[in-house]
PDB file of C-alpha atoms in Angstrom:
ATOM      1  CA  UNK A   1     205.512  73.289 222.235  1.00 56.00           C
ATOM      2  CA  UNK A   2     208.852  72.924 220.412  1.00 57.00           C
ATOM      3  CA  UNK A   3     208.633  76.552 219.335  1.00 62.00           C
ATOM      4  CA  UNK A   4     208.229  77.641 222.970  1.00 62.00           C
ATOM      5  CA  UNK A   5     211.250  75.526 223.977  1.00 62.00           C
ATOM      6  CA  UNK A   6     213.346  77.158 221.276  1.00 67.00           C
ATOM      7  CA  UNK A   7     212.371  80.571 222.619  1.00 71.00           C
ATOM      8  CA  UNK A   8     213.194  79.628 226.212  1.00 77.00           C
ATOM      9  CA  UNK A   9     216.508  77.817 225.601  1.00 77.00           C
ATOM     10  CA  UNK A  10     218.653  80.926 224.899  1.00 77.00           C
ATOM     11  CA  UNK A  11     217.454  82.495 228.147  1.00 80.00           C
ATOM     12  CA  UNK A  12     218.255  79.314 230.068  1.00 81.00           C
ATOM     13  CA  UNK A  13     221.821  79.361 228.752  1.00 83.00           C
ATOM     14  CA  UNK A  14     222.436  82.961 229.838  1.00 85.00           C
ATOM     15  CA  UNK A  15     220.500  82.681 233.112  1.00 85.00           C
ATOM     16  CA  UNK A  16     223.554  81.528 235.188  1.00 88.00           C
ATOM     17  CA  UNK A  17     225.277  84.837 234.450  1.00 89.00           C
ATOM     18  CA  UNK A  18     222.297  86.895 235.612  1.00 89.00           C
ATOM     19  CA  UNK A  19     221.819  84.730 238.706  1.00 91.00           C
ATOM     20  CA  UNK A  20     225.481  85.071 239.709  1.00 92.00           C
ATOM     21  CA  UNK A  21     225.436  88.794 238.951  1.00 90.00           C
ATOM     22  CA  UNK A  22     222.304  89.276 241.060  1.00 90.00           C
ATOM     23  CA  UNK A  23     223.769  87.327 244.005  1.00 90.00           C
ATOM     24  CA  UNK A  24     227.373  88.583 243.950  1.00 90.00           C
ATOM     25  CA  UNK A  25     226.987  91.957 242.214  1.00 87.00           C
ATOM     26  CA  UNK A  26     223.556  93.537 242.455  1.00 89.00           C
ATOM     27  CA  UNK A  27     222.607  92.357 245.956  1.00 90.00           C
ATOM     28  CA  UNK A  28     225.854  93.518 247.656  1.00 87.00           C
ATOM     29  CA  UNK A  29     225.616  96.879 245.867  1.00 88.00           C
ATOM     30  CA  UNK A  30     222.032  97.550 246.957  1.00 89.00           C
ATOM     31  CA  UNK A  31     222.655  96.105 250.430  1.00 88.00           C
ATOM     32  CA  UNK A  32     225.734  98.291 250.894  1.00 86.00           C
ATOM     33  CA  UNK A  33     223.807 101.382 249.814  1.00 87.00           C
ATOM     34  CA  UNK A  34     221.059 100.603 252.321  1.00 88.00           C
ATOM     35  CA  UNK A  35     223.642 100.071 255.073  1.00 87.00           C
ATOM     36  CA  UNK A  36     225.280 103.419 254.309  1.00 85.00           C
ATOM     37  CA  UNK A  37     221.921 105.126 254.891  1.00 86.00           C
ATOM     38  CA  UNK A  38     221.230 103.373 258.192  1.00 82.00           C
ATOM     39  CA  UNK A  39     222.439 103.530 261.764  1.00 76.00           C
ATOM     40  CA  UNK A  40     223.225 100.397 263.759  1.00 74.00           C
ATOM     41  CA  UNK A  41     219.636 100.404 265.019  1.00 71.00           C
ATOM     42  CA  UNK A  42     218.312 100.395 261.434  1.00 70.00           C
ATOM     43  CA  UNK A  43     217.116 104.001 261.359  1.00 77.00           C
ATOM     44  CA  UNK A  44     217.440 105.719 257.974  1.00 79.00           C
ATOM     45  CA  UNK A  45     219.624 108.817 258.101  1.00 80.00           C
ATOM     46  CA  UNK A  46     222.376 110.729 256.287  1.00 86.00           C
ATOM     47  CA  UNK A  47     224.429 110.917 259.486  1.00 87.00           C
ATOM     48  CA  UNK A  48     227.038 108.451 258.181  1.00 86.00           C
ATOM     49  CA  UNK A  49     227.723 110.601 255.119  1.00 90.00           C
ATOM     50  CA  UNK A  50     227.986 113.719 257.267  1.00 90.00           C
ATOM     51  CA  UNK A  51     230.426 111.961 259.616  1.00 90.00           C
ATOM     52  CA  UNK A  52     232.654 110.591 256.849  1.00 91.00           C
ATOM     53  CA  UNK A  53     232.706 113.849 254.869  1.00 92.00           C
ATOM     54  CA  UNK A  54     233.903 115.728 257.976  1.00 92.00           C
ATOM     55  CA  UNK A  55     236.437 113.054 258.977  1.00 92.00           C
ATOM     56  CA  UNK A  56     239.950 114.492 258.601  1.00 91.00           C
ATOM     57  CA  UNK A  57     241.558 111.035 258.571  1.00 91.00           C
ATOM     58  CA  UNK A  58     239.364 109.966 255.668  1.00 93.00           C
ATOM     59  CA  UNK A  59     240.450 112.986 253.638  1.00 93.00           C
ATOM     60  CA  UNK A  60     244.059 112.317 254.639  1.00 92.00           C
ATOM     61  CA  UNK A  61     243.722 108.843 253.123  1.00 92.00           C
ATOM     62  CA  UNK A  62     242.263 110.395 249.955  1.00 93.00           C
ATOM     63  CA  UNK A  63     245.161 112.869 249.886  1.00 92.00           C
ATOM     64  CA  UNK A  64     247.742 110.066 250.201  1.00 92.00           C
ATOM     65  CA  UNK A  65     246.057 108.110 247.405  1.00 92.00           C
ATOM     66  CA  UNK A  66     245.923 111.213 245.193  1.00 92.00           C
ATOM     67  CA  UNK A  67     249.637 111.932 245.663  1.00 92.00           C
ATOM     68  CA  UNK A  68     250.452 108.299 244.901  1.00 92.00           C
ATOM     69  CA  UNK A  69     248.186 108.461 241.831  1.00 91.00           C
ATOM     70  CA  UNK A  70     249.927 111.546 240.439  1.00 91.00           C
ATOM     71  CA  UNK A  71     253.338 110.040 241.135  1.00 90.00           C
ATOM     72  CA  UNK A  72     252.456 106.778 239.432  1.00 88.00           C
ATOM     73  CA  UNK A  73     251.129 108.617 236.367  1.00 89.00           C
ATOM     74  CA  UNK A  74     253.932 111.153 235.940  1.00 90.00           C
ATOM     75  CA  UNK A  75     256.799 108.827 236.904  1.00 88.00           C
ATOM     76  CA  UNK A  76     255.854 105.287 235.894  1.00 86.00           C
ATOM     77  CA  UNK A  77     254.143 106.207 232.614  1.00 89.00           C
ATOM     78  CA  UNK A  78     257.041 108.154 230.981  1.00 90.00           C
ATOM     79  CA  UNK A  79     259.660 105.646 232.180  1.00 90.00           C
ATOM     80  CA  UNK A  80     257.561 102.721 230.934  1.00 91.00           C
ATOM     81  CA  UNK A  81     257.164 104.424 227.552  1.00 91.00           C
ATOM     82  CA  UNK A  82     260.928 104.945 227.245  1.00 90.00           C
ATOM     83  CA  UNK A  83     261.534 101.295 228.144  1.00 88.00           C
ATOM     84  CA  UNK A  84     259.006 100.194 225.510  1.00 88.00           C
ATOM     85  CA  UNK A  85     260.729 102.332 222.870  1.00 87.00           C
ATOM     86  CA  UNK A  86     264.024 100.693 223.817  1.00 85.00           C
ATOM     87  CA  UNK A  87     262.526  97.187 223.594  1.00 84.00           C
ATOM     88  CA  UNK A  88     261.017  98.011 220.205  1.00 84.00           C
ATOM     89  CA  UNK A  89     264.301  99.328 218.798  1.00 78.00           C
ATOM     90  CA  UNK A  90     266.623  97.359 216.535  1.00 71.00           C
ATOM     91  CA  UNK A  91     269.317  97.667 219.203  1.00 69.00           C
ATOM     92  CA  UNK A  92     267.624  95.064 221.425  1.00 67.00           C
ATOM     93  CA  UNK A  93     267.156  92.499 218.674  1.00 65.00           C
ATOM     94  CA  UNK A  94     266.521  89.001 220.029  1.00 67.00           C
ATOM     95  CA  UNK A  95     267.162  90.161 223.600  1.00 68.00           C
ATOM     96  CA  UNK A  96     263.786  91.906 223.734  1.00 69.00           C
ATOM     97  CA  UNK A  97     261.946  88.621 224.364  1.00 73.00           C
ATOM     98  CA  UNK A  98     264.018  87.818 227.455  1.00 76.00           C
ATOM     99  CA  UNK A  99     263.787  91.382 228.777  1.00 77.00           C
ATOM    100  CA  UNK A 100     260.006  91.444 228.222  1.00 79.00           C
ATOM    101  CA  UNK A 101     259.658  88.257 230.271  1.00 81.00           C
ATOM    102  CA  UNK A 102     261.797  89.753 233.034  1.00 84.00           C
ATOM    103  CA  UNK A 103     259.638  92.895 233.025  1.00 83.00           C
ATOM    104  CA  UNK A 104     256.501  90.788 233.537  1.00 85.00           C
ATOM    105  CA  UNK A 105     257.776  88.918 236.625  1.00 87.00           C
ATOM    106  CA  UNK A 106     257.148  91.707 239.221  1.00 87.00           C
ATOM    107  CA  UNK A 107     253.502  91.951 238.188  1.00 86.00           C
ATOM    108  CA  UNK A 108     252.812  88.264 238.851  1.00 86.00           C
ATOM    109  CA  UNK A 109     254.738  88.169 242.130  1.00 87.00           C
ATOM    110  CA  UNK A 110     252.545  87.865 245.227  1.00 87.00           C
ATOM    111  CA  UNK A 111     251.648  91.246 246.727  1.00 87.00           C
ATOM    112  CA  UNK A 112     252.366  89.939 250.231  1.00 86.00           C
ATOM    113  CA  UNK A 113     255.809  88.699 249.192  1.00 88.00           C
ATOM    114  CA  UNK A 114     256.569  92.066 247.587  1.00 89.00           C
ATOM    115  CA  UNK A 115     255.493  93.898 250.749  1.00 86.00           C
ATOM    116  CA  UNK A 116     257.590  91.699 253.038  1.00 87.00           C
ATOM    117  CA  UNK A 117     260.707  92.026 250.858  1.00 89.00           C
ATOM    118  CA  UNK A 118     260.423  95.809 250.628  1.00 90.00           C
ATOM    119  CA  UNK A 119     259.791  96.007 254.372  1.00 88.00           C
ATOM    120  CA  UNK A 120     263.156  94.305 254.907  1.00 89.00           C
ATOM    121  CA  UNK A 121     264.728  96.758 252.464  1.00 90.00           C
ATOM    122  CA  UNK A 122     263.122  99.929 253.865  1.00 88.00           C
ATOM    123  CA  UNK A 123     262.870  99.269 257.605  1.00 85.00           C
ATOM    124  CA  UNK A 124     264.668 101.624 259.986  1.00 83.00           C
ATOM    125  CA  UNK A 125     266.667  99.061 261.946  1.00 84.00           C
ATOM    126  CA  UNK A 126     268.998  96.919 259.807  1.00 84.00           C
ATOM    127  CA  UNK A 127     267.144  97.770 256.606  1.00 84.00           C
ATOM    128  CA  UNK A 128     269.128  97.190 253.428  1.00 88.00           C
ATOM    129  CA  UNK A 129     269.025 100.829 252.264  1.00 89.00           C
ATOM    130  CA  UNK A 130     269.780 102.341 255.678  1.00 88.00           C
ATOM    131  CA  UNK A 131     272.623  99.881 256.290  1.00 89.00           C
ATOM    132  CA  UNK A 132     274.191 100.610 252.891  1.00 88.00           C
ATOM    133  CA  UNK A 133     273.904 104.404 253.309  1.00 87.00           C
ATOM    134  CA  UNK A 134     275.383 104.274 256.814  1.00 87.00           C
ATOM    135  CA  UNK A 135     278.244 102.006 255.740  1.00 85.00           C
ATOM    136  CA  UNK A 136     279.371 104.455 253.045  1.00 87.00           C
ATOM    137  CA  UNK A 137     278.959 107.393 255.435  1.00 82.00           C
ATOM    138  CA  UNK A 138     276.187 109.061 253.458  1.00 84.00           C
ATOM    139  CA  UNK A 139     273.927 109.309 256.526  1.00 83.00           C
ATOM    140  CA  UNK A 140     274.549 109.090 260.276  1.00 82.00           C
ATOM    141  CA  UNK A 141     271.013 108.487 261.511  1.00 86.00           C
ATOM    142  CA  UNK A 142     268.744 105.883 259.936  1.00 86.00           C
ATOM    143  CA  UNK A 143     265.917 107.234 257.782  1.00 86.00           C
ATOM    144  CA  UNK A 144     262.406 106.216 258.853  1.00 86.00           C
ATOM    145  CA  UNK A 145     261.122 105.351 255.394  1.00 86.00           C
ATOM    146  CA  UNK A 146     257.963 103.650 256.673  1.00 83.00           C
ATOM    147  CA  UNK A 147     256.897 106.157 259.334  1.00 80.00           C
ATOM    148  CA  UNK A 148     258.230 109.576 258.353  1.00 82.00           C
ATOM    149  CA  UNK A 149     255.455 111.461 256.492  1.00 82.00           C
ATOM    150  CA  UNK A 150     258.075 112.851 254.100  1.00 85.00           C
ATOM    151  CA  UNK A 151     259.281 109.385 253.058  1.00 87.00           C
ATOM    152  CA  UNK A 152     256.168 107.217 253.485  1.00 87.00           C
ATOM    153  CA  UNK A 153     254.478 107.960 250.151  1.00 87.00           C
ATOM    154  CA  UNK A 154     257.747 107.883 248.129  1.00 89.00           C
ATOM    155  CA  UNK A 155     258.475 104.482 249.701  1.00 89.00           C
ATOM    156  CA  UNK A 156     255.108 103.108 248.589  1.00 90.00           C
ATOM    157  CA  UNK A 157     255.604 104.742 245.192  1.00 90.00           C
ATOM    158  CA  UNK A 158     258.950 102.941 244.887  1.00 89.00           C
ATOM    159  CA  UNK A 159     257.130  99.631 245.329  1.00 90.00           C
ATOM    160  CA  UNK A 160     254.516 100.647 242.764  1.00 88.00           C
ATOM    161  CA  UNK A 161     257.195 101.644 240.256  1.00 87.00           C
ATOM    162  CA  UNK A 162     258.962  98.315 240.642  1.00 88.00           C
ATOM    163  CA  UNK A 163     255.742  96.306 240.473  1.00 89.00           C
ATOM    164  CA  UNK A 164     253.917  98.027 237.594  1.00 89.00           C
ATOM    165  CA  UNK A 165     256.692  99.567 235.506  1.00 88.00           C
ATOM    166  CA  UNK A 166     257.272  96.317 233.591  1.00 88.00           C
ATOM    167  CA  UNK A 167     253.672  95.509 232.726  1.00 90.00           C
ATOM    168  CA  UNK A 168     253.052  99.101 231.586  1.00 92.00           C
ATOM    169  CA  UNK A 169     256.132  98.855 229.368  1.00 90.00           C
ATOM    170  CA  UNK A 170     254.647  95.748 227.764  1.00 90.00           C
ATOM    171  CA  UNK A 171     251.345  97.571 227.186  1.00 92.00           C
ATOM    172  CA  UNK A 172     253.226 100.315 225.371  1.00 92.00           C
ATOM    173  CA  UNK A 173     255.311  97.747 223.492  1.00 89.00           C
ATOM    174  CA  UNK A 174     252.171  96.044 222.183  1.00 89.00           C
ATOM    175  CA  UNK A 175     250.909  99.432 221.022  1.00 90.00           C
ATOM    176  CA  UNK A 176     254.197 100.273 219.300  1.00 88.00           C
ATOM    177  CA  UNK A 177     254.259  96.940 217.498  1.00 87.00           C
ATOM    178  CA  UNK A 178     250.716  97.577 216.265  1.00 87.00           C
ATOM    179  CA  UNK A 179     251.635 100.846 214.538  1.00 84.00           C
ATOM    180  CA  UNK A 180     252.069 100.324 210.766  1.00 85.00           C
ATOM    181  CA  UNK A 181     255.645 101.016 209.651  1.00 81.00           C
ATOM    182  CA  UNK A 182     254.278 102.800 206.577  1.00 84.00           C
ATOM    183  CA  UNK A 183     253.171 105.742 208.736  1.00 83.00           C
ATOM    184  CA  UNK A 184     256.692 106.329 210.029  1.00 78.00           C
ATOM    185  CA  UNK A 185     258.144 105.953 206.552  1.00 79.00           C
ATOM    186  CA  UNK A 186     255.660 108.479 205.171  1.00 84.00           C
ATOM    187  CA  UNK A 187     256.569 110.952 207.923  1.00 80.00           C
ATOM    188  CA  UNK A 188     260.282 110.575 207.186  1.00 82.00           C
ATOM    189  CA  UNK A 189     259.660 111.098 203.459  1.00 80.00           C
ATOM    190  CA  UNK A 190     257.888 114.354 204.356  1.00 78.00           C
ATOM    191  CA  UNK A 191     261.048 115.458 206.158  1.00 78.00           C
ATOM    192  CA  UNK A 192     260.114 114.634 209.755  1.00 77.00           C
ATOM    193  CA  UNK A 193     262.947 113.756 212.116  1.00 79.00           C
ATOM    194  CA  UNK A 194     262.762 111.095 214.826  1.00 81.00           C
ATOM    195  CA  UNK A 195     261.369 113.511 217.403  1.00 84.00           C
ATOM    196  CA  UNK A 196     258.602 114.823 215.118  1.00 84.00           C
ATOM    197  CA  UNK A 197     257.792 111.279 214.025  1.00 82.00           C
ATOM    198  CA  UNK A 198     257.410 110.274 217.665  1.00 84.00           C
ATOM    199  CA  UNK A 199     255.407 113.367 218.645  1.00 87.00           C
ATOM    200  CA  UNK A 200     253.024 113.538 215.674  1.00 85.00           C
ATOM    201  CA  UNK A 201     252.751 109.873 214.644  1.00 85.00           C
ATOM    202  CA  UNK A 202     253.710 107.466 217.424  1.00 86.00           C
ATOM    203  CA  UNK A 203     252.371 109.270 220.493  1.00 88.00           C
ATOM    204  CA  UNK A 204     248.854 109.981 219.125  1.00 87.00           C
ATOM    205  CA  UNK A 205     248.490 106.328 218.103  1.00 89.00           C
ATOM    206  CA  UNK A 206     249.467 105.265 221.636  1.00 91.00           C
ATOM    207  CA  UNK A 207     246.674 107.367 223.133  1.00 89.00           C
ATOM    208  CA  UNK A 208     244.299 104.397 223.769  1.00 89.00           C
ATOM    209  CA  UNK A 209     247.096 102.553 225.603  1.00 91.00           C
ATOM    210  CA  UNK A 210     247.884 105.649 227.650  1.00 91.00           C
ATOM    211  CA  UNK A 211     244.203 106.088 228.511  1.00 90.00           C
ATOM    212  CA  UNK A 212     244.021 102.520 229.798  1.00 91.00           C
ATOM    213  CA  UNK A 213     247.240 102.812 231.837  1.00 91.00           C
ATOM    214  CA  UNK A 214     246.109 106.090 233.432  1.00 91.00           C
ATOM    215  CA  UNK A 215     242.720 104.546 234.269  1.00 90.00           C
ATOM    216  CA  UNK A 216     244.402 101.557 235.927  1.00 90.00           C
ATOM    217  CA  UNK A 217     246.741 103.904 237.822  1.00 90.00           C
ATOM    218  CA  UNK A 218     243.795 105.919 239.147  1.00 90.00           C
ATOM    219  CA  UNK A 219     241.744 102.950 240.323  1.00 90.00           C
ATOM    220  CA  UNK A 220     244.816 101.124 241.637  1.00 89.00           C
ATOM    221  CA  UNK A 221     245.886 104.114 243.737  1.00 91.00           C
ATOM    222  CA  UNK A 222     242.565 104.242 245.558  1.00 91.00           C
ATOM    223  CA  UNK A 223     242.452 100.444 245.918  1.00 88.00           C
ATOM    224  CA  UNK A 224     245.944 100.274 247.459  1.00 86.00           C
ATOM    225  CA  UNK A 225     245.906  97.640 250.201  1.00 87.00           C
ATOM    226  CA  UNK A 226     248.185  94.603 250.037  1.00 84.00           C
ATOM    227  CA  UNK A 227     251.438  96.467 249.418  1.00 83.00           C
ATOM    228  CA  UNK A 228     250.859  98.844 252.340  1.00 86.00           C
ATOM    229  CA  UNK A 229     249.284  96.511 254.898  1.00 85.00           C
ATOM    230  CA  UNK A 230     252.414  94.333 254.924  1.00 84.00           C
ATOM    231  CA  UNK A 231     254.663  97.367 255.463  1.00 82.00           C
ATOM    232  CA  UNK A 232     252.954  98.557 258.629  1.00 77.00           C
ATOM    233  CA  UNK A 233     251.995  97.139 261.978  1.00 60.00           C
ATOM    234  CA  UNK A 234     248.367  96.729 263.013  1.00 49.00           C
ATOM    235  CA  UNK A 235     247.158  98.491 259.868  1.00 43.00           C
ATOM    236  CA  UNK A 236     248.792 101.830 260.718  1.00 43.00           C
ATOM    237  CA  UNK A 237     252.317 103.054 260.258  1.00 42.00           C
ATOM    238  CA  UNK A 238     254.748 102.986 263.150  1.00 39.00           C
ATOM    239  CA  UNK A 239     255.480 106.457 264.540  1.00 37.00           C
ATOM    240  CA  UNK A 240     252.943 108.299 262.404  1.00 45.00           C
ATOM    241  CA  UNK A 241     249.306 107.229 262.257  1.00 61.00           C
ATOM    242  CA  UNK A 242     248.424 108.782 258.933  1.00 78.00           C
ATOM    243  CA  UNK A 243     251.595 108.636 256.832  1.00 80.00           C
ATOM    244  CA  UNK A 244     250.530 105.328 255.272  1.00 84.00           C
ATOM    245  CA  UNK A 245     246.779 105.667 255.534  1.00 87.00           C
ATOM    246  CA  UNK A 246     244.982 104.848 252.270  1.00 91.00           C
ATOM    247  CA  UNK A 247     241.210 104.724 251.601  1.00 92.00           C
ATOM    248  CA  UNK A 248     240.798 100.939 251.506  1.00 91.00           C
ATOM    249  CA  UNK A 249     243.013 100.458 254.577  1.00 90.00           C
ATOM    250  CA  UNK A 250     240.979 103.037 256.510  1.00 91.00           C
ATOM    251  CA  UNK A 251     237.773 101.358 255.328  1.00 91.00           C
ATOM    252  CA  UNK A 252     239.151  97.962 256.413  1.00 89.00           C
ATOM    253  CA  UNK A 253     240.078  99.282 259.878  1.00 88.00           C
ATOM    254  CA  UNK A 254     236.709 100.966 260.263  1.00 89.00           C
ATOM    255  CA  UNK A 255     234.815  97.805 259.349  1.00 88.00           C
ATOM    256  CA  UNK A 256     236.787  94.979 260.943  1.00 87.00           C
ATOM    257  CA  UNK A 257     238.609  96.687 263.829  1.00 84.00           C
ATOM    258  CA  UNK A 258     236.153  99.391 264.881  1.00 86.00           C
ATOM    259  CA  UNK A 259     233.063  97.380 263.886  1.00 86.00           C
ATOM    260  CA  UNK A 260     231.589 100.441 262.136  1.00 88.00           C
ATOM    261  CA  UNK A 261     230.054  98.530 259.236  1.00 88.00           C
ATOM    262  CA  UNK A 262     227.590 101.246 258.224  1.00 89.00           C
ATOM    263  CA  UNK A 263     230.252 103.922 258.181  1.00 90.00           C
ATOM    264  CA  UNK A 264     232.589 101.667 256.185  1.00 90.00           C
ATOM    265  CA  UNK A 265     229.841 101.152 253.591  1.00 91.00           C
ATOM    266  CA  UNK A 266     229.439 104.928 253.400  1.00 92.00           C
ATOM    267  CA  UNK A 267     233.178 105.314 252.785  1.00 93.00           C
ATOM    268  CA  UNK A 268     232.973 102.798 249.965  1.00 91.00           C
ATOM    269  CA  UNK A 269     230.294 104.774 248.149  1.00 93.00           C
ATOM    270  CA  UNK A 270     232.038 108.115 248.652  1.00 93.00           C
ATOM    271  CA  UNK A 271     235.268 106.618 247.272  1.00 93.00           C
ATOM    272  CA  UNK A 272     233.281 105.286 244.301  1.00 92.00           C
ATOM    273  CA  UNK A 273     231.867 108.767 243.606  1.00 92.00           C
ATOM    274  CA  UNK A 274     235.353 110.329 243.839  1.00 92.00           C
ATOM    275  CA  UNK A 275     236.697 107.733 241.397  1.00 91.00           C
ATOM    276  CA  UNK A 276     233.765 108.377 239.058  1.00 91.00           C
ATOM    277  CA  UNK A 277     234.534 112.107 239.026  1.00 92.00           C
ATOM    278  CA  UNK A 278     238.273 111.572 238.441  1.00 90.00           C
ATOM    279  CA  UNK A 279     237.757 109.028 235.660  1.00 88.00           C
ATOM    280  CA  UNK A 280     235.165 111.292 234.005  1.00 89.00           C
ATOM    281  CA  UNK A 281     237.714 114.123 233.949  1.00 88.00           C
ATOM    282  CA  UNK A 282     240.327 111.691 232.629  1.00 85.00           C
ATOM    283  CA  UNK A 283     238.045 110.546 229.808  1.00 84.00           C
ATOM    284  CA  UNK A 284     237.346 114.187 228.924  1.00 84.00           C
ATOM    285  CA  UNK A 285     241.060 115.021 228.786  1.00 81.00           C
ATOM    286  CA  UNK A 286     241.868 111.932 226.698  1.00 78.00           C
ATOM    287  CA  UNK A 287     238.849 112.231 224.405  1.00 76.00           C
ATOM    288  CA  UNK A 288     239.288 111.970 220.658  1.00 69.00           C
ATOM    289  CA  UNK A 289     239.225 115.432 219.118  1.00 64.00           C
ATOM    290  CA  UNK A 290     237.719 115.997 215.689  1.00 53.00           C
TER     291      UNK A 290
END
């Protein structure tokens, strides 16, 4: 009897995890998949997938997210790396601790607060940027940062840069501080300058950090919601319906405003497949080469 209890006890201790996973993870996943394959009447069909895949607004949201993703990777990542190199230099000294703390603050600031503040900065009427540019005579007519398709994505990218630049710098800083100094010294003994030391020693050792940051940038771009929803009215941008349309916002509107639950579930799975393809390509590009 005691032997049986000893065999059962480990499973009892880990059972809460499996129960919670089944209720909050497995069940919603299977239920959502079933909903995506059904009409409102409960009939099984692939009509929802056909409708979503031919929806131009859905692909516009994917396009906006993709542009934001590329911008966040090719702008935030290099700037964050340069900031980390500066923080890790002898020039900063004891100041690096204070600056690192300051860099972390935007990441822990409420998304809603960030959206409201940047809305005040970027809005057309009496916005901080437009007012400043008009006062110095740089522009005559206010720029519609939040509704003009040309400026909408750069405006959201500006928020992303401010919010995630600091935390990415700290990721790089942790990677730099984990690199043994002996490797750099050995490279310098072999005649390598600072640039070659960075390119052939530092950068390859930062590859795992870069892989993680790129992965977060990809998933974060397609999960963009809080920053954008506070910038626009009624879930869509003023003056241009699609300039600030992102996948999760379109899914949210489809589910809660249009009451198209089945179609929203379909969107969720298509977005998941797109993310799976992109992250698979990313892992292939960042793979360790023999």
